[in-house]
mmCIF file of C-alpha atoms in Angstrom:
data_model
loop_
_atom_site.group_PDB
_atom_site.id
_atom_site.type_symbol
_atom_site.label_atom_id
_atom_site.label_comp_id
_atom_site.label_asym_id
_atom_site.label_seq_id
_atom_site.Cartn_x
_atom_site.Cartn_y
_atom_site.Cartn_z
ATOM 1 C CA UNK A 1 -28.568 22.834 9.177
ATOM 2 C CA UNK A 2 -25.714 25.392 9.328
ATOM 3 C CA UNK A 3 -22.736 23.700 10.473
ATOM 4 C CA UNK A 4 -20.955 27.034 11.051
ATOM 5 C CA UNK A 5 -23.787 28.910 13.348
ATOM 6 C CA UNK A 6 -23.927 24.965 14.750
ATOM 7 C CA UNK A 7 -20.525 25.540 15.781
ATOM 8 C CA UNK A 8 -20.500 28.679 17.502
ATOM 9 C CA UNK A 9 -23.586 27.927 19.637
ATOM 10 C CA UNK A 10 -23.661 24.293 20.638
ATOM 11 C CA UNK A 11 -21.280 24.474 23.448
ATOM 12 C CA UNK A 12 -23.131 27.180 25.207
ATOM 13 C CA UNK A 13 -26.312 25.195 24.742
ATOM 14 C CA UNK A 14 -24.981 22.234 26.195
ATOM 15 C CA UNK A 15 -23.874 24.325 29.018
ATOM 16 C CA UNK A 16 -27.766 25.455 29.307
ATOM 17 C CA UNK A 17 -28.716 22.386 29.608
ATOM 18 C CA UNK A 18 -26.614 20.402 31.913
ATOM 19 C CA UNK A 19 -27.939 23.950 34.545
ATOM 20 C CA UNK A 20 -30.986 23.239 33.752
ATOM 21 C CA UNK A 21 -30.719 19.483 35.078
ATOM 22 C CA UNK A 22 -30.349 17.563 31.115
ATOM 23 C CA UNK A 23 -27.553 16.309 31.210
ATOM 24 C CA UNK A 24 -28.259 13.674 29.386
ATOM 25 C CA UNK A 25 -29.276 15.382 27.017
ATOM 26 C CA UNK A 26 -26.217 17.215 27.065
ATOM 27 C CA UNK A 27 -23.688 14.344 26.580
ATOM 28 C CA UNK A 28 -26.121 13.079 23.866
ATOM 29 C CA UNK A 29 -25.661 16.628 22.024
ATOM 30 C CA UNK A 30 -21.791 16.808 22.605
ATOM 31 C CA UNK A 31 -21.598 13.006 21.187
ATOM 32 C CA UNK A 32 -24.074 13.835 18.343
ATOM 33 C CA UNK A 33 -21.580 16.865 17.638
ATOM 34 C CA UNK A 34 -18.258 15.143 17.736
ATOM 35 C CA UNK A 35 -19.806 12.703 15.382
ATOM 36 C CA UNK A 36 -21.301 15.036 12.922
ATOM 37 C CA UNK A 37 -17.535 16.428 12.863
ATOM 38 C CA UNK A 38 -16.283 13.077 11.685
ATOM 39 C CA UNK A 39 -18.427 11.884 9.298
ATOM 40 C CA UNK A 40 -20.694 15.172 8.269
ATOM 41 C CA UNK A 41 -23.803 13.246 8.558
ATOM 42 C CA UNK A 42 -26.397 15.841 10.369
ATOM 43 C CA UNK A 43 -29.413 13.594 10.822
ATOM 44 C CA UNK A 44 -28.657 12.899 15.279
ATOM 45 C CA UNK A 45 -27.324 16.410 15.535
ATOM 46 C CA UNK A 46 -30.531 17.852 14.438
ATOM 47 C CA UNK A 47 -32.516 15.293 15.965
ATOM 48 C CA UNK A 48 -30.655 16.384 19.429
ATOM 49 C CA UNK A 49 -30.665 20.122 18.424
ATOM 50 C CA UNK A 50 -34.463 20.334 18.038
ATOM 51 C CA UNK A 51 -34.955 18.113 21.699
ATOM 52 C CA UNK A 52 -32.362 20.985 23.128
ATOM 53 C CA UNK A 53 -34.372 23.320 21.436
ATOM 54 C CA UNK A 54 -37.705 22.216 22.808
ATOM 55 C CA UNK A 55 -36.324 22.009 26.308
ATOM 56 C CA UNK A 56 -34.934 25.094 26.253
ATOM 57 C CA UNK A 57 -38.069 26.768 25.025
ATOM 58 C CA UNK A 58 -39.823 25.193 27.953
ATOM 59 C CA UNK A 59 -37.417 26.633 30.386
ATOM 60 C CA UNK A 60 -37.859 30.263 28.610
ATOM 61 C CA UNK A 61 -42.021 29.802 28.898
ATOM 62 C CA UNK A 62 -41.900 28.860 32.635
ATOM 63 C CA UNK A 63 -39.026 32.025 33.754
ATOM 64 C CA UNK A 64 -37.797 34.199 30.652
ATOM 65 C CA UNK A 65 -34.899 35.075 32.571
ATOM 66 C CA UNK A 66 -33.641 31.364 32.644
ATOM 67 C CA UNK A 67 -32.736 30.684 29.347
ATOM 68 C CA UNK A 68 -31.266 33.814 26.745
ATOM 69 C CA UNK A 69 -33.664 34.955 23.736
ATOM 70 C CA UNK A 70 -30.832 35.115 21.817
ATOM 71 C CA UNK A 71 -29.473 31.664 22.727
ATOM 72 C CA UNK A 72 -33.222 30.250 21.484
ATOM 73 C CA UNK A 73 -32.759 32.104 18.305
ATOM 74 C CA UNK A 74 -29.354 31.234 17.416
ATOM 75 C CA UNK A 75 -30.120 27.593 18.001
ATOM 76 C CA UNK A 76 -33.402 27.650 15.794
ATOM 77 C CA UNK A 77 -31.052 29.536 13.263
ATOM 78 C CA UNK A 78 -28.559 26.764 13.152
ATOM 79 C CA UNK A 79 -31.054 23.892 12.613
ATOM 80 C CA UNK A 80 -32.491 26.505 9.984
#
């Protein structure tokens, strides 16, 4: 995981996904993030990155225009 490209995209995913109706989800990323900034332990932030990242996949299959190509990529590049 890349903590830096984490950083710069995992407020605008949580964003995504409390629109698209996750917001659990969403508070489990944020809480998963403010934790990984304590301790530096990755293993829930990841965990929680790749169910964002499968959710927001889904939302891209069923309407492109839902959920940014870019915002996908960045996400997959940060749990790279």
């Amino acid at each position: 995981m890349n903590s830096n490209k984490m950083e710069k995209v995992v407020a605008p995913v949580i964003e995504k996904l409390e629109k698209l109706a996750q917001s659990e989800l969403a508070a489990e990323l944020s809480w998963c993030w403010g934790s990984y900034q304590n301790d530096q332990n990755p293993t829930g932030l990841v965990a929680k990155g790749e169910a964002a990242l499968s959710v927001l996949q889904a939302a891209r299959e069923k309407n492109s225009k839902s959920v940014a190509k870019k915002l996908v990529d960045d996400l997959q590049a940060a749990l790279a």
